[in-house]
Coordinates of N, CA, C and O in Angstrom, one line a residue:
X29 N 95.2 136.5 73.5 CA 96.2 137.5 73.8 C 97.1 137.7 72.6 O 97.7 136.9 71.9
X30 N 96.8 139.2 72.4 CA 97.9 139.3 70.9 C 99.1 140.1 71.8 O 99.1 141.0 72.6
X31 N 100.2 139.2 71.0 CA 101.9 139.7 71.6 C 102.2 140.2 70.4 O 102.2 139.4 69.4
X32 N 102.5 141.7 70.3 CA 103.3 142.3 69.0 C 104.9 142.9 69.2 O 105.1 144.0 69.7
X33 N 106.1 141.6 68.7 CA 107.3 142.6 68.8 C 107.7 143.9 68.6 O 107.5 144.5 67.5
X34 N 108.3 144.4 69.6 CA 108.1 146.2 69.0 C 108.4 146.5 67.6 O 108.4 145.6 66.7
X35 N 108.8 147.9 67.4 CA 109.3 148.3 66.0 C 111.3 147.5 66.2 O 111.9 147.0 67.2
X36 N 111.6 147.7 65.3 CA 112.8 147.8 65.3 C 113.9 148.7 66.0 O 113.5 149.8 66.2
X37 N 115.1 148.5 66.3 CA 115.9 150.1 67.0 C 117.1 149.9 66.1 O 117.0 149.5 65.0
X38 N 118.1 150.2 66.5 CA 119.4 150.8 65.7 C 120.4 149.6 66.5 O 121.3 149.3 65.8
X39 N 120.3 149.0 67.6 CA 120.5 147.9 68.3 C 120.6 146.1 67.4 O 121.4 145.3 67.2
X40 N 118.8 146.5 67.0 CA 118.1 145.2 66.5 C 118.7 145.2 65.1 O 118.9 144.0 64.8
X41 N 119.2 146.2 64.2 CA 119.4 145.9 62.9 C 121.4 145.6 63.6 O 121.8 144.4 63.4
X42 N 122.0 146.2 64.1 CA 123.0 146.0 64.6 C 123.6 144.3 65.0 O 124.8 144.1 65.0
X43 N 122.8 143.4 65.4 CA 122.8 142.5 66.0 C 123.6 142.3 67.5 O 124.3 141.4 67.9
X44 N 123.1 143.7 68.1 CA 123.2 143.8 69.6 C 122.6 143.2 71.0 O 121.4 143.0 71.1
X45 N 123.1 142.9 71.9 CA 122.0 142.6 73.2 C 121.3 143.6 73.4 O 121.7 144.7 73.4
X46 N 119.9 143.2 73.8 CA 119.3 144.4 73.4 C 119.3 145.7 74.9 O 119.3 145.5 76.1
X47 N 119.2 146.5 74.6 CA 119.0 147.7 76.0 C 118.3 148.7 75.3 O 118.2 148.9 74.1
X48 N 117.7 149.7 76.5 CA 116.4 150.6 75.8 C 117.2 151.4 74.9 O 118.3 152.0 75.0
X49 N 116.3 151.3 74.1 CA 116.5 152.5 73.0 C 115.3 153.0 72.2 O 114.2 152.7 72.7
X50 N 115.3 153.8 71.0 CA 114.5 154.4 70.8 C 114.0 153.4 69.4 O 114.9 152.9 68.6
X51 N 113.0 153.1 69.3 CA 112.5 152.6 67.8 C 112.9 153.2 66.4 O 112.5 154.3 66.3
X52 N 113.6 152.9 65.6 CA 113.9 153.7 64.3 C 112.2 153.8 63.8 O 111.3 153.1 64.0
X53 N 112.5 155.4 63.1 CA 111.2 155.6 62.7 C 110.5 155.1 61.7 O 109.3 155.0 61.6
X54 N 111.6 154.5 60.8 CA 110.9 153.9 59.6 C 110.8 152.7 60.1 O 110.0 152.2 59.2
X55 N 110.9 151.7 60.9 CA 110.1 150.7 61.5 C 108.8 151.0 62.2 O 107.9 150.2 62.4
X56 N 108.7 152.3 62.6 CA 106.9 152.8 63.2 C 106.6 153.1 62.5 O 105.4 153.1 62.8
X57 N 106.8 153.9 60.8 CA 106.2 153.9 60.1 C 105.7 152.4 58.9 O 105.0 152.5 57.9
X58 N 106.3 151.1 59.7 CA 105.8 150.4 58.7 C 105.1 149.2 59.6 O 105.1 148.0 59.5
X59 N 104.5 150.2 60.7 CA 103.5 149.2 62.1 C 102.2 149.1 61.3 O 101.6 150.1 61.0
X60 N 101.9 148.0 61.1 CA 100.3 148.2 60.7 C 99.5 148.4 62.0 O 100.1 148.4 63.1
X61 N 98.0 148.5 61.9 CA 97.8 149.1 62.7 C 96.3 147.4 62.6 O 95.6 147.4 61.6
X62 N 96.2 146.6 63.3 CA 96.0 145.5 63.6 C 94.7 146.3 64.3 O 94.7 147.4 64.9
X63 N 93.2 144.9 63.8 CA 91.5 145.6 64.2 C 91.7 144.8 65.7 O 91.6 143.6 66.0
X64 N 91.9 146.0 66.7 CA 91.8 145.6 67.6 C 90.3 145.9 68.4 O 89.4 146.8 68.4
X65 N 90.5 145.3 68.8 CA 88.4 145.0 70.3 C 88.5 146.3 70.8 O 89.5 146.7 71.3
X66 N 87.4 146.9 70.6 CA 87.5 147.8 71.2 C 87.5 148.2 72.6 O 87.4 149.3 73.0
X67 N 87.5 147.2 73.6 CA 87.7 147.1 74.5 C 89.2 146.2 75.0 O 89.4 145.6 76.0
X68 N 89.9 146.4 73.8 CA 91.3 145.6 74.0 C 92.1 146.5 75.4 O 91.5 147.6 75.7
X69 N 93.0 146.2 76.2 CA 93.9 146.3 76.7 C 94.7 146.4 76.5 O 95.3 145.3 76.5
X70 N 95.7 147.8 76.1 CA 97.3 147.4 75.5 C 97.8 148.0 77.0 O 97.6 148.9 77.8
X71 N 99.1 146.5 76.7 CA 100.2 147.3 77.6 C 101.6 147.1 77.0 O 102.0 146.6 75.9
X72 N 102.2 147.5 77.8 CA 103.7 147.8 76.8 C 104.9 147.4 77.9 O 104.8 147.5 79.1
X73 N 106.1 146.8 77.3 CA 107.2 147.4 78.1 C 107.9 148.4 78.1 O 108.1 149.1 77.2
X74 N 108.4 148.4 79.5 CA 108.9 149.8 79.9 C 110.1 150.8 78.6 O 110.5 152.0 78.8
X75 N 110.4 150.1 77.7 CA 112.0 150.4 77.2 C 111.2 151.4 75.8 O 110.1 151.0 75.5
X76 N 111.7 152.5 75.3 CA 110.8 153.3 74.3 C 110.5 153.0 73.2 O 109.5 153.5 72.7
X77 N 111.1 152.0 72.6 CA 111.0 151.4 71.5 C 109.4 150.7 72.0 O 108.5 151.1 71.4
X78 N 109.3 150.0 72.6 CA 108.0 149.2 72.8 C 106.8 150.1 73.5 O 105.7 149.6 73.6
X79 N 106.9 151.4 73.9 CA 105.7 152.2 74.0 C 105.2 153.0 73.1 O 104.1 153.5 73.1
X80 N 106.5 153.0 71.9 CA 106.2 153.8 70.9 C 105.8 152.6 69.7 O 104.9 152.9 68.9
X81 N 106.1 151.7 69.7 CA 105.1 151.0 69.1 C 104.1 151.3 69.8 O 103.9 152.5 69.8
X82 N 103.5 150.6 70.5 CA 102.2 150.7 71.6 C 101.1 151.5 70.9 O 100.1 151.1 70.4
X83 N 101.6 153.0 71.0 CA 101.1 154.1 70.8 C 100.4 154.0 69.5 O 99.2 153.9 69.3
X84 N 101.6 154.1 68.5 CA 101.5 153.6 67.1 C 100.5 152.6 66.3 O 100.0 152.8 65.2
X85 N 100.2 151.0 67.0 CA 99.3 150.5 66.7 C 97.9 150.6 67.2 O 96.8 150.4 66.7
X86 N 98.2 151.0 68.2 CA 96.9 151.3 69.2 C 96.1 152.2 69.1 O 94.8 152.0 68.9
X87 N 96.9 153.6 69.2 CA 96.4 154.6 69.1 C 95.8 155.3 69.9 O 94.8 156.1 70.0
X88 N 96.9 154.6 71.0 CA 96.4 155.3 72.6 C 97.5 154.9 73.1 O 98.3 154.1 72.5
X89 N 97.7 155.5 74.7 CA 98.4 155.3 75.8 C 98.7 154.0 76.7 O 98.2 153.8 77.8
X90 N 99.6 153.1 76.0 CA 99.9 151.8 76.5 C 99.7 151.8 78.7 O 99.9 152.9 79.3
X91 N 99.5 150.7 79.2 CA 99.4 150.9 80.4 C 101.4 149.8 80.0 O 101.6 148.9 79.2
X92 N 102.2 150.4 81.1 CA 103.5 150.5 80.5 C 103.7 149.3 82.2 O 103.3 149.6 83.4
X93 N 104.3 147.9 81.9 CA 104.2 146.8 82.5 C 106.0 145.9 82.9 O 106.5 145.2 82.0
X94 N 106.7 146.1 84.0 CA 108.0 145.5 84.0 C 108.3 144.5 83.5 O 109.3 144.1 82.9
X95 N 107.1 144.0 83.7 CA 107.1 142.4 83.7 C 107.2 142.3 82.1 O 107.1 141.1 81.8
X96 N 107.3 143.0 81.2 CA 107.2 142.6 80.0 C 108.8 143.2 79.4 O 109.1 143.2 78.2
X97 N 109.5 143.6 80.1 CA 110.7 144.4 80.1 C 111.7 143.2 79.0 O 111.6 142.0 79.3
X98 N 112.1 143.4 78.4 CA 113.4 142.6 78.1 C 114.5 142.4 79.4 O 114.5 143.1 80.4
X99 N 115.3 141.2 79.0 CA 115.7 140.7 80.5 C 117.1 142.2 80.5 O 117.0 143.2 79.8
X100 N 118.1 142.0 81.3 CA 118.5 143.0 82.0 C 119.9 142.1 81.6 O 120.1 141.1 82.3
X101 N 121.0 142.5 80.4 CA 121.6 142.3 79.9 C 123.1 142.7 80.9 O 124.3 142.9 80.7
X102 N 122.5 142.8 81.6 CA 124.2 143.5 82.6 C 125.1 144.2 81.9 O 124.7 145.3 81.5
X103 N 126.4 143.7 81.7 CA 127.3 144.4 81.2 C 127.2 144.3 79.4 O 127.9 145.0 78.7
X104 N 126.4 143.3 78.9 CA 126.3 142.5 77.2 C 125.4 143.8 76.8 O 125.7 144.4 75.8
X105 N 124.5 144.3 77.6 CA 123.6 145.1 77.4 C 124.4 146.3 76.1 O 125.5 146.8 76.1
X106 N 123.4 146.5 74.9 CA 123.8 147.5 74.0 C 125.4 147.1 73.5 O 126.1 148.0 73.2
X107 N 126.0 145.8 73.4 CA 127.2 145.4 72.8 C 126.7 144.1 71.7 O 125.9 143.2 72.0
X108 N 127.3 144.1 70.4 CA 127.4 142.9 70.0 C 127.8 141.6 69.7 O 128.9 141.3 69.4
X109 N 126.9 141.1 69.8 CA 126.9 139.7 70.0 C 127.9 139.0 69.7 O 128.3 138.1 70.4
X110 N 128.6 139.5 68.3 CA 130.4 138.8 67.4 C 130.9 139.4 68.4 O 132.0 138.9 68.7
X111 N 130.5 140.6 69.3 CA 132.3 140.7 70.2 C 132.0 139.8 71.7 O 133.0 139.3 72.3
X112 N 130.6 139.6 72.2 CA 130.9 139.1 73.4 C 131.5 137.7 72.6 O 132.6 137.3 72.8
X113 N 130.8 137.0 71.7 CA 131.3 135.6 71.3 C 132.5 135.8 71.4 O 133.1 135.2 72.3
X114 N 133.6 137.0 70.3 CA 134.9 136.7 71.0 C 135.7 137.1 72.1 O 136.8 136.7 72.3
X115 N 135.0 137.8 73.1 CA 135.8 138.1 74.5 C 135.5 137.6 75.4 O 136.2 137.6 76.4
X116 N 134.3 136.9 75.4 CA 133.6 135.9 76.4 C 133.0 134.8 76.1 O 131.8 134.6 76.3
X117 N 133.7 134.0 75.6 CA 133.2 133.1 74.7 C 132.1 131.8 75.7 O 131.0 131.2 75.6
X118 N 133.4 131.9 77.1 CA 133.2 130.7 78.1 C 131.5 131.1 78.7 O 130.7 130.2 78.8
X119 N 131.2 132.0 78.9 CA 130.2 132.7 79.2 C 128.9 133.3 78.4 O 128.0 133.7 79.0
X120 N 129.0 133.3 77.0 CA 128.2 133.1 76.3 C 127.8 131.9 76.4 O 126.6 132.0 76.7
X121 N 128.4 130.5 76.1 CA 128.1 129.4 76.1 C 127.5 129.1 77.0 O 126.6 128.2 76.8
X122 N 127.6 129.5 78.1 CA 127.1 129.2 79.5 C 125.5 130.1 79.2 O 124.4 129.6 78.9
X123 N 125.7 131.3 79.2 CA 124.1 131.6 78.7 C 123.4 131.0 77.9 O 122.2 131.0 78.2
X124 N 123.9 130.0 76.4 CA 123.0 129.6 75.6 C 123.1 128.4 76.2 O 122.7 127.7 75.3
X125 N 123.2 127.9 77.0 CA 123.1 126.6 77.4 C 122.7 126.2 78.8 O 122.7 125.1 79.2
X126 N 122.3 127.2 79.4 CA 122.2 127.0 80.9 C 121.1 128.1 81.6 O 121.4 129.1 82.3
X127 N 119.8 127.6 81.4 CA 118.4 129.0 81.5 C 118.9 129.8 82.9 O 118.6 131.0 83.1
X128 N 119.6 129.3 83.6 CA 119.9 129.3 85.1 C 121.5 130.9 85.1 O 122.0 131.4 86.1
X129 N 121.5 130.9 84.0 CA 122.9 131.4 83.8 C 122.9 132.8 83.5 O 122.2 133.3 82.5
X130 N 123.8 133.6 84.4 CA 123.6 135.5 84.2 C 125.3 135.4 83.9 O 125.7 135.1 85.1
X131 N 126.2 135.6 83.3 CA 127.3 135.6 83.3 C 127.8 137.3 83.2 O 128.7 137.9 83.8
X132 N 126.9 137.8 82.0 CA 127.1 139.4 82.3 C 126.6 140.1 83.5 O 126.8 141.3 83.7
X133 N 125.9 139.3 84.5 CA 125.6 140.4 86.0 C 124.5 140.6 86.0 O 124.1 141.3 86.9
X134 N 123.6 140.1 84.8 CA 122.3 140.8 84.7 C 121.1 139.7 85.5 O 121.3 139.3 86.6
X135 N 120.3 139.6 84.8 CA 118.9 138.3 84.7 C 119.1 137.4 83.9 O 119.2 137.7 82.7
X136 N 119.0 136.0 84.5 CA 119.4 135.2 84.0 C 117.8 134.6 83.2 O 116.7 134.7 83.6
X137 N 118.2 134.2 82.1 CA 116.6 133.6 81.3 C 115.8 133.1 81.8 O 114.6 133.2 81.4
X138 N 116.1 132.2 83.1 CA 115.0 131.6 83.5 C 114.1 132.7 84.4 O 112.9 132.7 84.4
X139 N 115.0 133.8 85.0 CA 114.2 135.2 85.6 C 113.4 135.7 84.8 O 112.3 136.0 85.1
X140 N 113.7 135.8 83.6 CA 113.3 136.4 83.0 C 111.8 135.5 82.1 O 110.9 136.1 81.4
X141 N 112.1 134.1 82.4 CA 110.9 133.4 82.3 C 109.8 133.4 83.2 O 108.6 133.4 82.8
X142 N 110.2 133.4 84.4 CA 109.4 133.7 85.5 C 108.9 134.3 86.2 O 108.3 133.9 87.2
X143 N 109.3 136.0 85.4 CA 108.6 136.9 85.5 C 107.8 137.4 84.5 O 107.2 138.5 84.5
X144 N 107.9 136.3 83.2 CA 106.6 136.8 82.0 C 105.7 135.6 82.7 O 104.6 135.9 82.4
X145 N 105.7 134.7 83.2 CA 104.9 133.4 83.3 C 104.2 134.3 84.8 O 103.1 134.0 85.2
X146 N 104.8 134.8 85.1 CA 103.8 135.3 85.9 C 102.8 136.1 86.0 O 101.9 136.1 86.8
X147 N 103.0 137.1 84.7 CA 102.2 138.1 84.1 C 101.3 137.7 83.8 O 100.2 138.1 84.1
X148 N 101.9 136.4 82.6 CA 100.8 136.2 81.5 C 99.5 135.4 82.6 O 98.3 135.8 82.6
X149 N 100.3 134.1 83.6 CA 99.2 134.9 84.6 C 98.1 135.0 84.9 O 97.1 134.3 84.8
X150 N 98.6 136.1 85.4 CA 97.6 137.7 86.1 C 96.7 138.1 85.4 O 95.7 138.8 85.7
X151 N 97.2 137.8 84.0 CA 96.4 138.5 82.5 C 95.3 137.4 82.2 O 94.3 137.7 81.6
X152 N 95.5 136.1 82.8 CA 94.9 135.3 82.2 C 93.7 135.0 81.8 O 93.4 134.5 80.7
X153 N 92.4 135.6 82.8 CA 91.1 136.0 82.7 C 91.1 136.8 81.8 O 89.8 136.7 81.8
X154 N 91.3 137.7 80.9 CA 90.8 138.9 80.4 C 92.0 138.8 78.9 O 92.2 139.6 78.0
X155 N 92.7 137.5 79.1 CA 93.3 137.0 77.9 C 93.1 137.5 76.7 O 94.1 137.9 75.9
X156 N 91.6 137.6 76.3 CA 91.2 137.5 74.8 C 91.1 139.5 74.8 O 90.5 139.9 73.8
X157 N 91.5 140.2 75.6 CA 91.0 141.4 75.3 C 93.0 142.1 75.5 O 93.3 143.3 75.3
X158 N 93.8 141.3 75.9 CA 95.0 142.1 75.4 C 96.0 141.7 75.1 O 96.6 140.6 75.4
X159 N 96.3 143.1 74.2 CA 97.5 143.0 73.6 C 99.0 143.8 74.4 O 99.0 144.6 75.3
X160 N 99.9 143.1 73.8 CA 101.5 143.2 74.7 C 102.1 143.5 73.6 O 102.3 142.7 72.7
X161 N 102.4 144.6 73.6 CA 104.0 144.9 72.7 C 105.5 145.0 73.9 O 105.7 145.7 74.9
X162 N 106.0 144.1 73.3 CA 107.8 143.8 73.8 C 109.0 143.7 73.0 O 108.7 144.2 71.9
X163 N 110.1 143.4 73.2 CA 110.7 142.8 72.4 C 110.5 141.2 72.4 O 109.6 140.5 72.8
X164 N 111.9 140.6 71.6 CA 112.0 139.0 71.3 C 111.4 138.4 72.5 O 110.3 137.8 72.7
X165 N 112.6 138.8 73.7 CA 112.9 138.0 74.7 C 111.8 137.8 75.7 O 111.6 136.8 76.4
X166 N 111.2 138.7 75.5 CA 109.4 138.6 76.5 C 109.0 137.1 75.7 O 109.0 135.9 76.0
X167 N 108.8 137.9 74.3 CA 107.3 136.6 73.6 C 108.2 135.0 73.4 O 107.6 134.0 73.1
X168 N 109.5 135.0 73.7 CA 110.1 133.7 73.7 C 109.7 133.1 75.1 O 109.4 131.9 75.1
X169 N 109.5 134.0 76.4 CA 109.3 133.4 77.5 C 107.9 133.2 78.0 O 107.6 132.6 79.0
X170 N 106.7 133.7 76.9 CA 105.5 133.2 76.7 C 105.4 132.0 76.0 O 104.7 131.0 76.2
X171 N 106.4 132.1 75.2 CA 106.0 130.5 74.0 C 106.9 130.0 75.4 O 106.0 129.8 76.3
X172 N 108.1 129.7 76.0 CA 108.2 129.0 77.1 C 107.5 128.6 77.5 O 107.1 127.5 77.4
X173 N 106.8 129.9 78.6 CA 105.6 129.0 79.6 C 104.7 128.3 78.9 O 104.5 127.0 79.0
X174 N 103.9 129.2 77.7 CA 102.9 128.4 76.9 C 103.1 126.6 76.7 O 102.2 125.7 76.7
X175 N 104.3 126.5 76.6 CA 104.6 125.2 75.5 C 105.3 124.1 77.0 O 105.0 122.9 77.1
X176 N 106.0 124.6 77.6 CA 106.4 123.6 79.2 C 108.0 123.9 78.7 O 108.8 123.3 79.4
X177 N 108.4 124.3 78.0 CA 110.4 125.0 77.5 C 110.7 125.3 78.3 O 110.1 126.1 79.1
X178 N 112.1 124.7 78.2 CA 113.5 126.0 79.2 C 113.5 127.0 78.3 O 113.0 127.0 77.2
X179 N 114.0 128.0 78.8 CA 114.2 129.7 78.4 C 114.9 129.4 76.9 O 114.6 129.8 75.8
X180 N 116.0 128.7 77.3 CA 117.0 128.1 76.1 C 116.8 127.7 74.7 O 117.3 128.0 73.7
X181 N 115.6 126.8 75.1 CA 114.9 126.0 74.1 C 113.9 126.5 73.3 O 113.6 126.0 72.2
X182 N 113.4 128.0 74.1 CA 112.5 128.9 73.2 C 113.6 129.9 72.5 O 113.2 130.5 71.6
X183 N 114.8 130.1 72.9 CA 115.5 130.7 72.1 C 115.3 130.6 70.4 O 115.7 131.4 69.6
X184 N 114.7 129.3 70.2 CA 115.2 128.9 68.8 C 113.8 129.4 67.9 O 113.6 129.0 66.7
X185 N 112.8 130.4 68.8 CA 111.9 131.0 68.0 C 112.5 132.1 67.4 O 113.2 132.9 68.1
X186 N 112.3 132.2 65.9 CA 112.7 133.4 65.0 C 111.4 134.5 65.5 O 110.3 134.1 65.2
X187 N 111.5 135.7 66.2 CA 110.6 136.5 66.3 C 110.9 137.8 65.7 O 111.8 138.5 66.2
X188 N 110.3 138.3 64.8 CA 110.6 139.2 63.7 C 109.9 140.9 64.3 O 108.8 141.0 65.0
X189 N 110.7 142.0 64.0 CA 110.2 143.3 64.2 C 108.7 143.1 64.0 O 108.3 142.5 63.0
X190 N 107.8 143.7 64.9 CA 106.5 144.0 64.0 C 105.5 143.0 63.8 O 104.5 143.3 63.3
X191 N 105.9 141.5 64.1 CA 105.3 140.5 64.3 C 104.4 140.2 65.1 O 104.2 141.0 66.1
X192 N 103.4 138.9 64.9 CA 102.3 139.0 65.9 C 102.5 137.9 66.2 O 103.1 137.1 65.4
X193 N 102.0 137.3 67.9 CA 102.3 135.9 68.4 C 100.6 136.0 69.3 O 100.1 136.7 70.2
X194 N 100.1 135.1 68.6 CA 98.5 135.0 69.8 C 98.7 133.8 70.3 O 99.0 132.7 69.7
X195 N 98.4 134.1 71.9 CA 98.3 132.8 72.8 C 96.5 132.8 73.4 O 96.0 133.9 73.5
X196 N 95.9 132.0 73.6 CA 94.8 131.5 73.9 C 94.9 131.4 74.9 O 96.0 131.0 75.2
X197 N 93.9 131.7 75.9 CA 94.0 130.5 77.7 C 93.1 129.8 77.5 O 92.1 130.0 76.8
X198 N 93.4 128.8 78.3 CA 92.6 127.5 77.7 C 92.2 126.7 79.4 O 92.7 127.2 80.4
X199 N 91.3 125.4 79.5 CA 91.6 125.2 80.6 C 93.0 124.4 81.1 O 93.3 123.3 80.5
X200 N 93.9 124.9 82.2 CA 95.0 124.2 82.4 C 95.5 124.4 81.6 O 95.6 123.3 81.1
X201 N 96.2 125.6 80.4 CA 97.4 125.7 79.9 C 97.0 127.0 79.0 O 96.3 128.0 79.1
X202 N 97.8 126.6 78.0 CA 97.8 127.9 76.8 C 97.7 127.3 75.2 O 98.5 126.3 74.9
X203 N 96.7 128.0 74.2 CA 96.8 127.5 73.1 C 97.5 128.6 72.5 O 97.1 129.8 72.6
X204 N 98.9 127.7 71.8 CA 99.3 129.0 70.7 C 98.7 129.2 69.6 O 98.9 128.3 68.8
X205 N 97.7 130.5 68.9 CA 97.6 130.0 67.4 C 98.3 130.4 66.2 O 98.0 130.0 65.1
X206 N 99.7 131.4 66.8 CA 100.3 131.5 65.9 C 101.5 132.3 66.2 O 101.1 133.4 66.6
X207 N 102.7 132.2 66.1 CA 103.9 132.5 65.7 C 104.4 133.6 64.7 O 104.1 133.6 63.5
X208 N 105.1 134.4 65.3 CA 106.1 135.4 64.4 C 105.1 135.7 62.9 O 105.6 135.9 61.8
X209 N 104.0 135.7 63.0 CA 103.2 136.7 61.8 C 103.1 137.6 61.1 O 102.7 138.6 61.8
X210 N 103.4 137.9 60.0 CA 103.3 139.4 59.8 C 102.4 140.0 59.7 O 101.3 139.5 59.4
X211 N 102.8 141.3 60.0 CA 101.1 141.9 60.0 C 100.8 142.5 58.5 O 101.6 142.8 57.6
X212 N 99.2 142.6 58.6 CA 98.5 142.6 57.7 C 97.2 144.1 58.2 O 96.7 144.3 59.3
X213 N 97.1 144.7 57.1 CA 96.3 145.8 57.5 C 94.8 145.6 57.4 O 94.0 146.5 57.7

């Protein structure tokens, strides 16, 4: 299974929580376009930035999947991160430290773990024929399930715009073969 972070948005360079938005162009202009099976499967999440990658590497019509949605930032949603740190300090803390923890109202990481671990899943037979474009917060909650992590503990994957993460199924678990990749044409 190849996992590709979407393009970039105006959010991601911002250092925002993330909420839908649109991909900046000059991050879809710098998607390589990765040799995919021709009988690959792409799907996407719901938010535009990740169908418009989709489109862009693929070069078709993503089948567009919730379960790969970035989690649901409640009220943090499209604000940055230096201001919740200073207005909500007690509650940031509680988010980075607690997978269990929604303090802006939204989905808490572990939801949002156990709704990609349930995907990846459903996907699991047919593993080797698809690809997922998301944001961060999906492919951290794959390296989660993949690896046996709290939501928390995968936080500490650097996942870059445009990046590739391949997971394997294997019997009884997942092999990762690789992490935050750049792509290559």
């Amino acid at each position: 299974m190849l996992i590709i972070r979407q393009a970039g948005t105006p959010g991601t360079r911002r250092a925002w929580f993330p909420a839908p938005e649109d991909a900046d162009p000059s991050g879809l202009a710098q998607a390589a376009t990765p040799a995919l099976p021709d009988d690959a499967v792409v799907f996407a999440a719901p938010w535009p930035a990740a169908v418009a990658t989709a489109r862009v590497v693929s070069g078709r019509e993503p089948v567009v999947v919730g379960a790969l949605a970035e989690a649901d930032y409640g009220t943090w949603a499209g604000r940055p991160f230096a201001e919740i740190a200073e207005t909500e300090p007690e509650g940031l803390a509680a988010w980075l430290t607690d997978p269990g923890a929604a303090p802006h109202g939204g989905e808490s990481l572990a939801g949002l773990g156990a709704r990609v671990a349930a995907w990846l899943e459903s996907v699991r037979a047919d593993a080797a024929r698809v690809v997922a474009i998301c944001d961060a917060g999906p492919i951290r909650a794959a390296l989660a399930h993949a690896l046996g992590l709290t939501a928390t503990r995968a936080a500490s994957f650097d996942i870059a715009p445009l990046s590739r993460t391949e997971l394997a199924a294997r019997q009884g678990g997942w092999r990762i073969a690789y992490v935050n990749r750049k792509a290559t044409l």
